XYZ file of C-alpha atoms in Angstrom:
277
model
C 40.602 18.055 -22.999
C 40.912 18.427 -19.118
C 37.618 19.987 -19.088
C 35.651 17.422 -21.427
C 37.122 14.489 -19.705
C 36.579 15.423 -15.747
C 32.301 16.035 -16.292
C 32.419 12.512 -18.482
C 34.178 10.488 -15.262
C 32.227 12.033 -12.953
C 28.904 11.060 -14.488
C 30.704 7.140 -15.054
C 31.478 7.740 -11.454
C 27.710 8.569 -10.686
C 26.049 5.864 -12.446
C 28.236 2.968 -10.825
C 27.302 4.421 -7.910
C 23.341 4.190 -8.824
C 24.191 0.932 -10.038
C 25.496 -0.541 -7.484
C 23.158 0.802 -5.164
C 20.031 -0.735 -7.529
C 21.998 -4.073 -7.533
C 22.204 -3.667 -3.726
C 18.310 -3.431 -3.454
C 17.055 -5.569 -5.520
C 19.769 -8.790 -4.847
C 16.838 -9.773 -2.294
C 14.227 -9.621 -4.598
C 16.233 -11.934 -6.781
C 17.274 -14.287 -4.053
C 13.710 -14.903 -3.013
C 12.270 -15.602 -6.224
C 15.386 -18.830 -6.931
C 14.987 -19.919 -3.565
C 11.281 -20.359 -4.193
C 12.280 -22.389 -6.719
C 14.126 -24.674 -4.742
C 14.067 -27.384 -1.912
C 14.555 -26.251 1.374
C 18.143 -28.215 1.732
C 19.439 -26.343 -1.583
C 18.827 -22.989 0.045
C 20.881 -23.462 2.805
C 24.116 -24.902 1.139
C 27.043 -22.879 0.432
C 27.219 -21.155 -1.804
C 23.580 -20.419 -2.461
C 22.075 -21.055 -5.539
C 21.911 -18.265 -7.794
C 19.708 -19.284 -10.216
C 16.580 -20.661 -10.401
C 16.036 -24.568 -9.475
C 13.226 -27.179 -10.985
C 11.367 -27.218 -7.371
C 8.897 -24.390 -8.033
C 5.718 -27.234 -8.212
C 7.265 -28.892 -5.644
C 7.406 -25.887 -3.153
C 3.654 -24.775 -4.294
C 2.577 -28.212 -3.626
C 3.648 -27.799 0.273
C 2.280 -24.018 0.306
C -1.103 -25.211 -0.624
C -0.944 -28.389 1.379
C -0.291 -26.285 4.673
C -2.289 -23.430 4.046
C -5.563 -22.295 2.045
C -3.216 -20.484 0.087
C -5.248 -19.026 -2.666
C -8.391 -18.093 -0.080
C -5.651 -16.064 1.804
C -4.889 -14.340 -2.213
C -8.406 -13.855 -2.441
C -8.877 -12.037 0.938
C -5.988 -9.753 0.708
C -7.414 -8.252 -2.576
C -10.903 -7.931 -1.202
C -9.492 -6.024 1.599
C -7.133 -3.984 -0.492
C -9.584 -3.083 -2.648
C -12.156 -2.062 -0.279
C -9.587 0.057 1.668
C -8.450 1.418 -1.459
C -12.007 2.603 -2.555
C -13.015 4.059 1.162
C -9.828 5.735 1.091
C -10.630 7.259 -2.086
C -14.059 7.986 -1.583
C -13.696 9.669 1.821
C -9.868 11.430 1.676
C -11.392 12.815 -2.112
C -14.295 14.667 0.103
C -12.184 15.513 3.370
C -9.474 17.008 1.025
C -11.933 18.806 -1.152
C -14.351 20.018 1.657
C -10.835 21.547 3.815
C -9.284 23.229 0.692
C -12.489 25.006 -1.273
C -14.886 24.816 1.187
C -15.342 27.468 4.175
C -16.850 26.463 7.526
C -16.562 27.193 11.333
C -13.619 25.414 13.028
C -11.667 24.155 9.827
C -8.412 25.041 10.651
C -8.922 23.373 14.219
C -10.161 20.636 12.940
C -7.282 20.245 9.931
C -4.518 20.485 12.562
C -6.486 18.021 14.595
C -6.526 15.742 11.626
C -2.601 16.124 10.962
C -2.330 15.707 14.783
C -2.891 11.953 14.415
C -0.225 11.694 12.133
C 2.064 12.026 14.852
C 0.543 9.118 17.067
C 2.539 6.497 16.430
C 1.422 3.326 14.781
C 1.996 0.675 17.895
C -0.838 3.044 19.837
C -3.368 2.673 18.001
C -3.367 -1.112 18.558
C -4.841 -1.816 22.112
C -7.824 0.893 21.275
C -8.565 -0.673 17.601
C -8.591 -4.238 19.060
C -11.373 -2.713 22.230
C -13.258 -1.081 19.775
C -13.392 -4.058 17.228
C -14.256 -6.602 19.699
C -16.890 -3.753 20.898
C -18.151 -3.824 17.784
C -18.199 -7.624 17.509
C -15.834 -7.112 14.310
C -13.088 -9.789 15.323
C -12.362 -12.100 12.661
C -14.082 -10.007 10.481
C -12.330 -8.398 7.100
C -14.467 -5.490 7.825
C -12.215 -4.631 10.807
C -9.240 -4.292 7.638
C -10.446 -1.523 6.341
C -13.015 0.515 7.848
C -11.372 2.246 10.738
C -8.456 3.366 8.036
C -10.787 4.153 5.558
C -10.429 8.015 6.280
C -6.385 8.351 6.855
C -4.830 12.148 7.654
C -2.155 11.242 4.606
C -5.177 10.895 1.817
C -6.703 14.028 3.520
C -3.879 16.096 3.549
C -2.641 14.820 0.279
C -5.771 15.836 -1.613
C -6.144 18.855 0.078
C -2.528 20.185 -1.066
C -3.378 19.183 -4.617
C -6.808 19.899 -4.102
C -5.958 23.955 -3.459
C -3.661 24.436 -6.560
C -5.381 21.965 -8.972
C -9.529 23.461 -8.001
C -9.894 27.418 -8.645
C -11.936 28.891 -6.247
C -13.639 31.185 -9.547
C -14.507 27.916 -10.775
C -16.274 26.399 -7.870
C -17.987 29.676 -7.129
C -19.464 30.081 -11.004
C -20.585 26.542 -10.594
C -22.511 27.657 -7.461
C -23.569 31.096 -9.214
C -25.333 28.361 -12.137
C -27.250 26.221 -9.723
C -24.836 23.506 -9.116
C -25.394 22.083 -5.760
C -22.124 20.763 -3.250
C -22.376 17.510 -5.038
C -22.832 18.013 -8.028
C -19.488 20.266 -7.593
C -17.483 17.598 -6.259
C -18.583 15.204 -8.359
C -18.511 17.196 -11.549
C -15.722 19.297 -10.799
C -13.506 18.338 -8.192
C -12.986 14.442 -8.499
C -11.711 15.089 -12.624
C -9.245 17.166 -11.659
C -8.458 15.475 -8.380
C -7.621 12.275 -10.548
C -3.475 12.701 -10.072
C -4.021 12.680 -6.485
C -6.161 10.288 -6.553
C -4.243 7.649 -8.754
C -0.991 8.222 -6.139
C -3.525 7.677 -3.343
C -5.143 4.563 -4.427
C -1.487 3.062 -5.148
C 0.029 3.917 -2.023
C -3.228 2.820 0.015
C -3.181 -0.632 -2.048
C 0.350 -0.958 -1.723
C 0.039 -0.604 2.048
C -3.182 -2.533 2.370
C -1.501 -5.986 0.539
C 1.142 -5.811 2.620
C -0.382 -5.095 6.042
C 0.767 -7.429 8.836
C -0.077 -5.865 12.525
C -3.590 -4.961 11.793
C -4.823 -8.552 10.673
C -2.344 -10.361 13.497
C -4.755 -7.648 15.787
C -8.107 -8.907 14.633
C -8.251 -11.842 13.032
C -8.439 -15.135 14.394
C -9.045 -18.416 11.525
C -6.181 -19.214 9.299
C -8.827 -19.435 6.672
C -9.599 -15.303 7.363
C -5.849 -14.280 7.022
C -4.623 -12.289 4.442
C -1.595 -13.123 2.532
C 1.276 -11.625 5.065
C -0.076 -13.220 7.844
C -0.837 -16.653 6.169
C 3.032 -17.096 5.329
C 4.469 -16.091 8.617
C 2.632 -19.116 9.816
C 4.951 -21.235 7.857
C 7.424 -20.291 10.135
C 8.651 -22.514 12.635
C 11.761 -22.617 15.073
C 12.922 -26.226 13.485
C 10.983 -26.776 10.333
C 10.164 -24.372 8.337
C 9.875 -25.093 4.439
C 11.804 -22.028 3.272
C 11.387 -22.926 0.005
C 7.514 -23.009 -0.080
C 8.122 -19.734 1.983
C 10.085 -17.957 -0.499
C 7.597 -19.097 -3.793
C 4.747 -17.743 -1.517
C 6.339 -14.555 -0.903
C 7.464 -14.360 -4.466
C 3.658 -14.761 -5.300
C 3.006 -12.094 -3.131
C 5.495 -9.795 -4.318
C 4.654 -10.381 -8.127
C 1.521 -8.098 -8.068
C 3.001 -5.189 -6.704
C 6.242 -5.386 -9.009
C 4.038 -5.247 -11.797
C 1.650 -2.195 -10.184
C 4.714 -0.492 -9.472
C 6.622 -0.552 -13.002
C 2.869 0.150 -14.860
C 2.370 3.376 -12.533
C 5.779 4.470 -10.949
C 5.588 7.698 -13.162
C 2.229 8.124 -11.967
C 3.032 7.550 -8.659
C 5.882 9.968 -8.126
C 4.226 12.954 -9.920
C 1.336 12.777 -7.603
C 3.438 13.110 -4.639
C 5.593 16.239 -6.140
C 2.814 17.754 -8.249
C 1.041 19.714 -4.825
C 4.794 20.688 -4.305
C 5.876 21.786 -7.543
C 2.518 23.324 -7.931
């Protein structure tokens, strides 16, 4: 009986543990979608609310009022779709071309690539903003999502996936039948890439909606922002409407929720499969 009973308490054990923990994470989730559903002078009493209010309208009224709220939605899906179909386009062919193709200088240039990955992030600000306002970018969504468009994470994501998922016997009978580089990659390699891919294009869209530094960098008309940057200007040191803060954060959030609970499966065996592979 001993034995049957101490495996059974330590998996009860185990799972209050987990539960907790998910409680833990996801009390502010909760929190922030009732607060956006009430006034700003309900949110601060004590105790909190809990549950939601009858302010939601209310709260979106003031968003809108203060801010071209859904032109700031609009933007931050343009730009994290663009930067999710760059990234695609170009970390599919960098990963491909450094894990089936054969050239002079390609490990160099790989570990040159990963190389960047330890720059930190904070660096690469002073140069982007130079080369932007070189470029006459500023203001300009273009500056969003071109210059990450190519990131050493797709690159060497593909390419791990890339060199277990691609035979090299198949890539070489589809030269030894005519088919040109192309016509390989685009026949071939980008089916069986798909995994990768789909883990790619959520991460990249993930971290393209929720992107602060890089539009506070570069862009200059409240009209322009995108969505993070449009609600931290509803801050203010002595009157900010929390409540219309919270609802448009809870707007925000929404989408992703969703994208995450449709593809989390997805998502996690694209990042294992190059390991388990």
């Amino acid at each position: 009986m001993k034995r049957a009973t101490t495996p059974s308490l330590a998996t009860g054990a185990a799972y209050a543990v987990v539960g907790a923990g998910a409680l833990l994470m996801l009390a502010p989730f909760w929190f922030m979608f009732v607060f956006g559903t009430h006034p700003r002078g309900e949110i601060f009493r004590l105790p909190p609310p809990a549950f939601f209010g009858s302010a939601l309208l209310e709260n979106l009224g003031i968003l809108t009022a203060k801010l071209p709220f859904w032109h700031n939605v609009g933007w931050s899906l343009y730009v994290a779709l663009m930067s999710t179909g760059l990234t695609l386009l170009f970390c599919s062919m960098g990963g491909y071309a450094f894990a089936r193709l054969e050239f002079r200088g390609k490990n160099a240039l790989f570990g040159f690539v990963m190389g960047t990955m330890l720059l930190p992030t904070f660096m690469n600000m002073i140069p982007t903003f130079m080369v932007m306002d070189a470029l006459g970018w500023i203001d300009q969504h273009r500056a969003l999502y071109i210059p990450g468009a190519a990131s050493a994470f797709g690159i060497f994501l593909v390419r791990q996936y890339a060199g277990s998922a691609i035979p090299k016997e198949l890539v070489e009978a589809a030269r030894m039948d005519g088919c040109s580089e192309w016509g390989i990659y685009w026949r071939i390699a980008l089916p069986l890439l798909r995994p990768a891919l789909g883990t790619l294009g959520l991460v990249t869209f993930i971290g393209s909606w929720n992107n602060f530094m890089a539009p506070l960098v570069v862009m200059r008309s409240t009209a322009h922002y995108t969505l993070p940057l449009a609600l931290r200007t509803l801050q203010a040191p002595s009157s900010t409407e929390w409540g219309a803060l919270m609802a448009g954060s809870a707007i925000a959030t929404l989408p992703l929720i969703v994208l995450f609970a449709i593809s989390s499966r997805q998502l996690i065996a694209g990042l294992t499969a190059g390991a388990v592979k």
